[in-house]
Coordinates of C-alpha atoms in Angstrom, one line a residue:
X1 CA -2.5 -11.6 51.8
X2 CA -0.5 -12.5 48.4
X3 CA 2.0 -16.1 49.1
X4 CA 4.4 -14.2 46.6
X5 CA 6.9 -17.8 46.7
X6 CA 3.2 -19.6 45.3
X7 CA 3.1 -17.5 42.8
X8 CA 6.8 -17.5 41.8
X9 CA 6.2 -21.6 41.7
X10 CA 3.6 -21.1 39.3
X11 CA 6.4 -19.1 36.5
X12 CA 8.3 -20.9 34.7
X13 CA 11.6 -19.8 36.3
X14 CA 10.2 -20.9 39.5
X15 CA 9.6 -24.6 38.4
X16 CA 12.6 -24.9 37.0
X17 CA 14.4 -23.8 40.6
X18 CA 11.8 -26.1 42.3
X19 CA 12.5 -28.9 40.3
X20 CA 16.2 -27.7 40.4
X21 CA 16.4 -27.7 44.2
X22 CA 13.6 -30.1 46.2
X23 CA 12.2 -26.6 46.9
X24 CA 8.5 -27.1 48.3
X25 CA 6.1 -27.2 45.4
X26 CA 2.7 -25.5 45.8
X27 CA 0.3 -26.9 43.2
X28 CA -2.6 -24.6 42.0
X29 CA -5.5 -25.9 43.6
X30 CA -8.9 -26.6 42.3
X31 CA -11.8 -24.3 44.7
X32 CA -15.5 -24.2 43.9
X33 CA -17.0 -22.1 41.1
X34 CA -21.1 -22.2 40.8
X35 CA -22.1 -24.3 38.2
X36 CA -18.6 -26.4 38.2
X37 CA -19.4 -30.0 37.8
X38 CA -18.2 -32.2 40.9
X39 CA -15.1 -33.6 39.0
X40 CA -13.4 -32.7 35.8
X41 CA -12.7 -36.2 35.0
X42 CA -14.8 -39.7 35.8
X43 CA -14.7 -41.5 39.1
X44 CA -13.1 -45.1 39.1
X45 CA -15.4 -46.9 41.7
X46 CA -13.8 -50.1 43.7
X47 CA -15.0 -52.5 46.4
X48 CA -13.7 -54.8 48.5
X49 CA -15.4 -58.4 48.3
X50 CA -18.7 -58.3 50.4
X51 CA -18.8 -54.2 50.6
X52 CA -22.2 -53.0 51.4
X53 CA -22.0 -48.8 49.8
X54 CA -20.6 -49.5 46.5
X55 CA -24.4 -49.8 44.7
X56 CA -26.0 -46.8 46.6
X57 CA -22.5 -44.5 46.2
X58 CA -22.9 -45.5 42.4
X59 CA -26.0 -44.0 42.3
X60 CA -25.5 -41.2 44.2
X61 CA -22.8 -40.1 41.8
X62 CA -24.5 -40.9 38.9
X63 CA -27.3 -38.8 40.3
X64 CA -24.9 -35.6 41.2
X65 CA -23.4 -35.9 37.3
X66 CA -20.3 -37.9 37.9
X67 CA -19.5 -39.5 34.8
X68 CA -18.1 -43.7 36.3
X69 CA -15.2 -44.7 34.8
X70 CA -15.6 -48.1 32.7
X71 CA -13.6 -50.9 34.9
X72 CA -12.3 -52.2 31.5
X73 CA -10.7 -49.5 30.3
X74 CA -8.8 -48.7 33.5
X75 CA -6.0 -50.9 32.6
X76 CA -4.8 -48.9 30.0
X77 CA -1.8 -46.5 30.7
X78 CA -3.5 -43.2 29.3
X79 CA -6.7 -43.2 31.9
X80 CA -7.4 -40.2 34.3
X81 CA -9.8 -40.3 36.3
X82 CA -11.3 -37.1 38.8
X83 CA -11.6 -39.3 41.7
X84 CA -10.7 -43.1 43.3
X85 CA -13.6 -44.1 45.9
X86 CA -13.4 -47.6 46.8
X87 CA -16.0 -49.5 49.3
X88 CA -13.6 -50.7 52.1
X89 CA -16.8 -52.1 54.3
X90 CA -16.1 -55.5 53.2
X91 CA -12.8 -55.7 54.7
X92 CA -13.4 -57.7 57.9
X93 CA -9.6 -59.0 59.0
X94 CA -6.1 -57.9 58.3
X95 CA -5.4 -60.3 54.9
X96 CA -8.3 -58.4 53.6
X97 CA -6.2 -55.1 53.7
X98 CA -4.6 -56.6 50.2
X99 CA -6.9 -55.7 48.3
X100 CA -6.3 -51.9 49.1
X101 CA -2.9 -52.5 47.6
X102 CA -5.1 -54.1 44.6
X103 CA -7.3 -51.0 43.7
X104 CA -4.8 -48.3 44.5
X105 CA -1.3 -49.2 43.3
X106 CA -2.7 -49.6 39.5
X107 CA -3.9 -46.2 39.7
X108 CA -1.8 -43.9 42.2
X109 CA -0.5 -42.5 39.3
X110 CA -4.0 -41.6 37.4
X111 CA -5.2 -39.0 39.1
X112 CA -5.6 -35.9 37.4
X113 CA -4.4 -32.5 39.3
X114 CA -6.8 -31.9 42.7
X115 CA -7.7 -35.0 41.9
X116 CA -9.8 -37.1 45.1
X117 CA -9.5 -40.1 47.1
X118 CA -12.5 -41.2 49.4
X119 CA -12.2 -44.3 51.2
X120 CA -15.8 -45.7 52.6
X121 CA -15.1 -47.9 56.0
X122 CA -17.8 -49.1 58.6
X123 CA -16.8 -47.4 62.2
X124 CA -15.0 -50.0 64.5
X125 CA -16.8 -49.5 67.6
X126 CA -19.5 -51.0 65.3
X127 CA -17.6 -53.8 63.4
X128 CA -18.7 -57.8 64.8
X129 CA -15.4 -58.5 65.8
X130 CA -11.8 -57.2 66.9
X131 CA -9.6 -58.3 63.4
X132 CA -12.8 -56.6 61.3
X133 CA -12.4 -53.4 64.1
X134 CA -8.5 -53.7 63.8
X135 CA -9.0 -53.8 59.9
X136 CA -11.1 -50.9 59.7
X137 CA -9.1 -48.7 62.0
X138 CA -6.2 -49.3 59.8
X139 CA -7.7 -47.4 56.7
X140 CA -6.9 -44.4 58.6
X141 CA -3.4 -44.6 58.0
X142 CA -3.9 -45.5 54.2
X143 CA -6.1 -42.3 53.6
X144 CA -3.5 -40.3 55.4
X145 CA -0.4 -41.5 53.4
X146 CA -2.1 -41.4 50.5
X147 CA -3.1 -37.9 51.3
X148 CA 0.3 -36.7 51.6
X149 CA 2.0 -39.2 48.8
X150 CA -0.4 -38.1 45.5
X151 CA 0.6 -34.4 45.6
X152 CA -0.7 -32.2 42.8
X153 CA -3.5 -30.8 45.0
X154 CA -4.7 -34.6 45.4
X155 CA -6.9 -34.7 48.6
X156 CA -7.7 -38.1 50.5
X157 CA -10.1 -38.8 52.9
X158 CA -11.9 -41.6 55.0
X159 CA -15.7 -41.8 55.5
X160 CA -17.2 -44.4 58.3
X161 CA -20.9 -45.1 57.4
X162 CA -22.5 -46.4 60.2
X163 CA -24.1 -49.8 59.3
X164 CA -27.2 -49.3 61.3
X165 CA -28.1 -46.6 58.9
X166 CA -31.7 -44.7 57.7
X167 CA -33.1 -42.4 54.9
X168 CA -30.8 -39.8 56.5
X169 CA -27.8 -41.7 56.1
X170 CA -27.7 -41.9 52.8
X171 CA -28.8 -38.3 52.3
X172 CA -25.8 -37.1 54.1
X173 CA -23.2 -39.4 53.0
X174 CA -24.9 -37.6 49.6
X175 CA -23.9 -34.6 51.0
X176 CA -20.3 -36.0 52.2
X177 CA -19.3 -36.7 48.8
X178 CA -20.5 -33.5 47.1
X179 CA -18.2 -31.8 49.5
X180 CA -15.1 -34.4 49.3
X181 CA -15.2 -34.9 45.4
X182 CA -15.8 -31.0 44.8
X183 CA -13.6 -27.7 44.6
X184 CA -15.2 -27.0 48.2
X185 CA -12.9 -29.5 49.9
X186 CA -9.8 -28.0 48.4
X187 CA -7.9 -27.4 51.1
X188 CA -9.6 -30.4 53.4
X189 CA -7.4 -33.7 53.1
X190 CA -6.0 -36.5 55.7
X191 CA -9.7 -36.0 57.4
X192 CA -11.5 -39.2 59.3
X193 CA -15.5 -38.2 58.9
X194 CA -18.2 -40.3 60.8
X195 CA -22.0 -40.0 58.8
X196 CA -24.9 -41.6 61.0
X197 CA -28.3 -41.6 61.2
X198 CA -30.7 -38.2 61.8
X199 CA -33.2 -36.2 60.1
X200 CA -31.1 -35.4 57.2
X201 CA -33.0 -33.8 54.0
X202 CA -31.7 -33.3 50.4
X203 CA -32.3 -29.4 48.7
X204 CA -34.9 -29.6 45.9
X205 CA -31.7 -27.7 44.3
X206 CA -27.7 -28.9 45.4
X207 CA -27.0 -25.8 43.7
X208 CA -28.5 -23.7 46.8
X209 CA -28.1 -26.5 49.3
X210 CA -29.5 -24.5 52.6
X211 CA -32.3 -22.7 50.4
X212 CA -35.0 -21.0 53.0
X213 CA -32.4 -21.8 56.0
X214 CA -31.7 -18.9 58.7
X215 CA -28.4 -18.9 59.8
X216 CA -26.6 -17.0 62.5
X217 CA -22.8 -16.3 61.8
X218 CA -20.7 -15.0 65.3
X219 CA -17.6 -12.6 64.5
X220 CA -19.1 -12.2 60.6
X221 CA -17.3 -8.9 59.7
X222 CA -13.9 -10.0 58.9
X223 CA -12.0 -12.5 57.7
X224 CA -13.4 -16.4 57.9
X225 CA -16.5 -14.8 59.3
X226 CA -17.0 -12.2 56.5
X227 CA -16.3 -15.7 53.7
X228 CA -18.7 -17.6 55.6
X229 CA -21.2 -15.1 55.4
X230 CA -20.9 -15.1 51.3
X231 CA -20.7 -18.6 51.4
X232 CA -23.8 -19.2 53.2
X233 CA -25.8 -16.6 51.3
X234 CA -24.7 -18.1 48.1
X235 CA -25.7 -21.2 48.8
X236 CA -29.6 -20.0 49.6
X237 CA -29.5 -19.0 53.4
X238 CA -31.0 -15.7 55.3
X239 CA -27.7 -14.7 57.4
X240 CA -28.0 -13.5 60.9
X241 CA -24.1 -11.5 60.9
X242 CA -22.9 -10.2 64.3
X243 CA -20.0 -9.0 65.6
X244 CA -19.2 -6.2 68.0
X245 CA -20.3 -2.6 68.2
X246 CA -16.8 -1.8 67.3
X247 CA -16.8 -3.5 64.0
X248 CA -20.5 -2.3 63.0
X249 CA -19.2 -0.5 59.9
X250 CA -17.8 -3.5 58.7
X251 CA -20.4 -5.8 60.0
X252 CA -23.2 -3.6 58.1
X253 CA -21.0 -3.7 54.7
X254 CA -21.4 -7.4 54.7
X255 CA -25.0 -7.4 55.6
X256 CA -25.6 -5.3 53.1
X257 CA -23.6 -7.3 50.2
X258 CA -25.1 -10.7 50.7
X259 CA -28.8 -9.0 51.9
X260 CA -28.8 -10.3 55.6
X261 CA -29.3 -8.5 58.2
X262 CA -26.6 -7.7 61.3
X263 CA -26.9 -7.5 64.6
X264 CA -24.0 -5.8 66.6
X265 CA -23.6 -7.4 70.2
X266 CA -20.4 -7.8 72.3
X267 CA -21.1 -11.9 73.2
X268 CA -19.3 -11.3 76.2
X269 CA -21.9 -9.3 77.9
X270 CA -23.8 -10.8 80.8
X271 CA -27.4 -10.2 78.6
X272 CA -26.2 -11.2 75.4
X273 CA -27.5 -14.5 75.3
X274 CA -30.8 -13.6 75.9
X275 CA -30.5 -10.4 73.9
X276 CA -29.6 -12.6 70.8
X277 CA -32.6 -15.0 71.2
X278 CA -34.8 -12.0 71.5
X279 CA -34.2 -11.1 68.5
X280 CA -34.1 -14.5 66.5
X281 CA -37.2 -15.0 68.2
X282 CA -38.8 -11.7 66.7
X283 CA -37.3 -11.4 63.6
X284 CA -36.8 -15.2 62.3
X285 CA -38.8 -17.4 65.1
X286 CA -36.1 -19.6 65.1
X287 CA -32.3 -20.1 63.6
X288 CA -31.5 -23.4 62.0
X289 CA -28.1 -23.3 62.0
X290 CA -25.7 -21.5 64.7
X291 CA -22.0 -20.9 63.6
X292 CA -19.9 -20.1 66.7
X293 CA -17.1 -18.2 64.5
X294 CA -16.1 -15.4 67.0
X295 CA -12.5 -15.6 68.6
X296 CA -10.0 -13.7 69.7
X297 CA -5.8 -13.7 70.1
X298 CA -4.2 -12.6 73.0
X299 CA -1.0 -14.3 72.7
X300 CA 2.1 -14.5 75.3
X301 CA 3.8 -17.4 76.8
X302 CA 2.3 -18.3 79.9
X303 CA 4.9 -17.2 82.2
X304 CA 4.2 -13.3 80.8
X305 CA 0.6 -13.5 80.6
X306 CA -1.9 -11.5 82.4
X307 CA -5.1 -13.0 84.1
X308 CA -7.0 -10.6 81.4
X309 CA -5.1 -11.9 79.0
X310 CA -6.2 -15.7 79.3
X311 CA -9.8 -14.6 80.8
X312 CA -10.9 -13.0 77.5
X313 CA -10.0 -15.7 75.0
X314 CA -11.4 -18.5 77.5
X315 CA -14.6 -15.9 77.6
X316 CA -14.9 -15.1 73.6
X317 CA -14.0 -18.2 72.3
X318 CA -15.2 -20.9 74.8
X319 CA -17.8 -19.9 77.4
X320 CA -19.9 -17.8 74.9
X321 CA -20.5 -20.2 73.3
X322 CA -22.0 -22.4 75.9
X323 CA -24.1 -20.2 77.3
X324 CA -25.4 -18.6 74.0
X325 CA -26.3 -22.5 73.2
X326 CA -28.0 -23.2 77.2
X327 CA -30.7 -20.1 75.9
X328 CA -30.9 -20.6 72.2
X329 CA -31.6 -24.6 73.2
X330 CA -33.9 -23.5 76.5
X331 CA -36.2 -21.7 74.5
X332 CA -36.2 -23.6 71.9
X333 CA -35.3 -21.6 68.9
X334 CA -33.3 -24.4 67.3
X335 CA -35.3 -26.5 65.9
X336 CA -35.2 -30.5 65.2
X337 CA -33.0 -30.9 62.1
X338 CA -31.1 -27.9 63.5
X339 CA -27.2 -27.8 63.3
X340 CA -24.7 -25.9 65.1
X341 CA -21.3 -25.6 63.9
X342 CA -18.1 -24.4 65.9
X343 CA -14.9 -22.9 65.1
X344 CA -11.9 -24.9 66.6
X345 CA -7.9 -24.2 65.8
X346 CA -5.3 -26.5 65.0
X347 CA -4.0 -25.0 68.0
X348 CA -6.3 -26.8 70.0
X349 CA -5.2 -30.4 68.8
X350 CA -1.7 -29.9 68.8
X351 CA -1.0 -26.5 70.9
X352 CA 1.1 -23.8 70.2
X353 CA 3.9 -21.8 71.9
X354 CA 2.7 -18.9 73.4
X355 CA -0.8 -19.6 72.6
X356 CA -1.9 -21.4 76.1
X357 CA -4.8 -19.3 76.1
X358 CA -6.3 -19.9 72.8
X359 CA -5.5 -23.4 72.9
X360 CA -6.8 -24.4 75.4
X361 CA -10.2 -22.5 74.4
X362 CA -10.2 -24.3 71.2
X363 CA -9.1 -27.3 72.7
X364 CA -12.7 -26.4 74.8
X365 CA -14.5 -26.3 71.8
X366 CA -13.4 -29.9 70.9
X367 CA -14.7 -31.0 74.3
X368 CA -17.3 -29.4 74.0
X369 CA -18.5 -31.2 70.6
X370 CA -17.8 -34.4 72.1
X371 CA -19.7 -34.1 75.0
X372 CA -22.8 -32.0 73.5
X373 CA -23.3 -34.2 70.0
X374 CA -24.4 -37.1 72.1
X375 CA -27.1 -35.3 73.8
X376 CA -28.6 -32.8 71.2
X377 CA -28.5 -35.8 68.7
X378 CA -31.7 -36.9 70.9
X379 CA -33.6 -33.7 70.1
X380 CA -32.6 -34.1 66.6
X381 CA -29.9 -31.5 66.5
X382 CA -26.3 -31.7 65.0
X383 CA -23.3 -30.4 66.5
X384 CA -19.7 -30.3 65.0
X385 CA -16.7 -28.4 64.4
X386 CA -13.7 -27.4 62.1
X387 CA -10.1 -27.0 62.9
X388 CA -8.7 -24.1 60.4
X389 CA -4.6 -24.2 60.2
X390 CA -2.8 -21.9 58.6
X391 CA -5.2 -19.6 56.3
X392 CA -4.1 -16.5 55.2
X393 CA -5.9 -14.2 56.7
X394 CA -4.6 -9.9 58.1
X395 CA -3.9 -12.2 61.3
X396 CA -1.5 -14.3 59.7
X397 CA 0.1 -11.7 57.7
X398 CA 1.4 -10.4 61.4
X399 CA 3.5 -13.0 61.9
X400 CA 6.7 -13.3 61.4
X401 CA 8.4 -14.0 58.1
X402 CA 9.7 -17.1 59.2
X403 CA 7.0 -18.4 60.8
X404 CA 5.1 -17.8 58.6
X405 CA 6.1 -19.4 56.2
X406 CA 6.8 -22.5 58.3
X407 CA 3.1 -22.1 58.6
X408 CA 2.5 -21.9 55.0
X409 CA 4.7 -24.8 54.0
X410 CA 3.8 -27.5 56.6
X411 CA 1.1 -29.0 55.1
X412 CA 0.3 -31.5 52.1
X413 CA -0.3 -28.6 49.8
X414 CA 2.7 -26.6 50.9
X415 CA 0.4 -23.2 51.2
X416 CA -1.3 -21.8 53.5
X417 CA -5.6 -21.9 52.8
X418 CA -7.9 -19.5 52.3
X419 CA -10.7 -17.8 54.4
X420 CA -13.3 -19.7 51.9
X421 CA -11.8 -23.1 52.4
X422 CA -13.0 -23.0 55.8
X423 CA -16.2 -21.3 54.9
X424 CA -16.8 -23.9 52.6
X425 CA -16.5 -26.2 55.0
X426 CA -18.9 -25.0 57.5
X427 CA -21.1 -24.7 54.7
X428 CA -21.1 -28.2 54.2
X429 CA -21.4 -29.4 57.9
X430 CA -24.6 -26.6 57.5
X431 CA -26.5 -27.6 55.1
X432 CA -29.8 -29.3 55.8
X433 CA -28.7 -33.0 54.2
X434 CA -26.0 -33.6 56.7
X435 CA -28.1 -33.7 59.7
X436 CA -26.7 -36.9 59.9
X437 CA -23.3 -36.1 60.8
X438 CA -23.0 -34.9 63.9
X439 CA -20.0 -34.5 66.7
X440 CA -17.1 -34.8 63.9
X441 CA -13.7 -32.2 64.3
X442 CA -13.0 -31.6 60.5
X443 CA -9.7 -30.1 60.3
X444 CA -9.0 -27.2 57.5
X445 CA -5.5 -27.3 57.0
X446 CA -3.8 -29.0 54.1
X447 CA -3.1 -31.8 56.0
X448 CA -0.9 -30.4 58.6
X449 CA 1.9 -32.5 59.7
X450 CA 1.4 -31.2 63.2
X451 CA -1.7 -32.6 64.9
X452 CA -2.8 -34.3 61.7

């Protein structure tokens, strides 16, 4: 669906009337192409005194191509830089906060369009004492207002490296900042990500990141479903797609264009579970990945809806889920290093009128990550989610005009996203070399200002 007032912003008629009128001002923003280096302009890398990631992120930028910005020639009013990441783990009370102010003030203005911010913090519940815990938590609200104070398609973000870390650490928080400093994260900003420690393993190539990886994708032949299934294949894997018998001639058309194979099965049925692991069993002998995409609408205020109504959506988006999980996990068919990923709403963090149904199903999902990461991180097996807001999808082009541009405009980037901002996403939280983040809710929505 075409956002015709984006691309009237984007004229020249249209930023003069924006500039003319405080109109909201949707910048162009900067998606992943293959081959597009991580930034078009150099990092500027800061620490705080006593940080502990500034060496190894150094070298894991230098490693991925990021050209790092000379400190010496920062003072001068003509730098740009792609990307600010500063080390915040040495911050350990509140007068240590300063020196945010320090590295960020200089240089709020440097940025170049879709430009990124990635603050590095240690998590609290780890920190030795309450000011350092107090001091960490509070680089939350920097990354957020920074995230919506840049503008121009900037993005800001907050990554808590657990200090008791391993190999796999550091391989995912590799991972982290391909994603966060790329065109993949476009539409990803005001986000709180935790990397710990698990069997985490970097691609002999970044360039097809889950390379010999089979991957199942629920509710694959439209929409976010039909872009994650690109996505993944792109990026190296053998795509399980399913969706309902009903959709099978769409279903088989994206089989067919990324060469996986599909599999049409109504997830509600009482044998599907076991009909599904059947055939991973036979055809793949196991799936590393699972991507709970499939969901359903069946929206009314909860005064008009029908018990159907609120069963279904509870049933699709929820409890399939679970009990596809209790038989893939039973038998085990996901291996150690395996990851599952599930899709979550915005809806289910802040709710939505006329939408008790679906939120609270993706409100589930959220429950369901928090409870489930803890114990499938002992058999070596991630489990996280996404939160997609408003993405322009043949859904969204149902609602209402009004809404939906409320929808649209919302948000940090003052659009709505796109079904490949999401798939990106899961892409990331996919691949191989972030084992080591596990029961994270990533939301995909511009930076929302509701529920963000």
């Amino acid at each position: 669906m075409t956002d015709r007032y984006a691309s009237f912003v984007q004229s020249a008629a249209g930023r003069a009337l924006v500039k003319r009128l405080g109109l909201p001002d949707p910048p162009r923003l900067r998606r992943h192409q293959p081959g597009d280096p991580l930034l078009p302009a150099p990092a500027l890398v800061g620490a705080a005194t006593g940080g502990r990631l500034a060496e190894p992120v150094g070298k894991i930028l230098t490693a991925a191509g990021v050209e790092l910005a000379d400190p010496a020639a920062t003072t001068t009013a003509a730098a740009r830089f792609g990307a600010l990441v500063y080390d915040a783990t040495g911050i350990t009370d509140s007068t240590g906060l300063r020196q945010l102010y320090d590295f960020f003030h200089p240089h709020a203005r440097s940025l170049v369009p879709s430009g990124r911010v990635v603050v590095l913090g240690t998590p609290p519940a780890e920190c030795d004492s309450p000011r350092e815990a107090t001091a960490q938590r509070a680089l939350e609200g920097l990354t957020r207002s920074i995230g919506k104070e840049f503008g121009r398609g900037v993005t800001a973000q907050l990554v808590y490296v657990t200090r008791d870390g391993d190999a796999g650490t550091l391989t995912s928080l590799d991972a982290t900042l391909r994603f966060l400093l790329s065109g993949r994260s476009a539409y990803v900003s005001g986000q709180v990500i935790r990397v710990g420690t698990g069997p985490a393993t970097a691609p002999a190539d970044w360039d097809r990141p889950l390379d010999g990886q089979v991957v199942l994708v629920t509710g694959a032949a439209r929409g976010i479903g039909a872009a994650l299934a690109r996505v993944l294949a792109r990026d190296g894997a053998q795509v399980v797609a399913l969706d309902v018998p009903a959709a099978g001639d769409a279903l088989a058309a994206v089989a067919n264009e990324i060469g996986g194979t599909a599999v049409q099965l109504d997830l509600t049925a009482p044998d599907a579970p076991t009909r599904l692991a059947d055939h991973l069993a036979g055809r793949h002998g196991r799936v590393d990945v699972v991507v709970h995409n499939a969901g359903i609408t069946r929206d009314k205020t909860l005064g008009r809806m029908d018990a159907d109504r609120w069963d279904q959506v509870i049933d699709v988006n929820l409890s399939s889920q679970e009990r596809i999980n209790d038989v893939l996990l039973e038998r085990e068919l996901i291996p150690a290093g395996g990851r599952l990923v599930s899709v979550s709403s915005i809806a289910g963090i802040a709710g939505n009128r006329g939408q008790t149904n679906y939120a609270t199903s993706k409100a589930g999902v959220i429950g369901l990550v928090d409870s489930l990461a803890p114990v499938l991180r002992e058999r070596g097996i991630s489990l996280n989610a996404v939160a997609p807001g408003f993405i322009e999808t043949r859904l969204t082009a149902r609602i209402p005009l009004v809404v939906r541009e409320a929808g649209r405009r919302m948000n940090s980037m003052a659009q709505g996203g796109l079904p490949v901002d999401v798939a990106e996403t899961i892409g990331w939280l996919a691949w191989p070399a972030s084992a080591a983040l596990t029961g994270n809710v990533v939301r995909v929505c511009g930076q929302s200002l509701l529920g963000a």
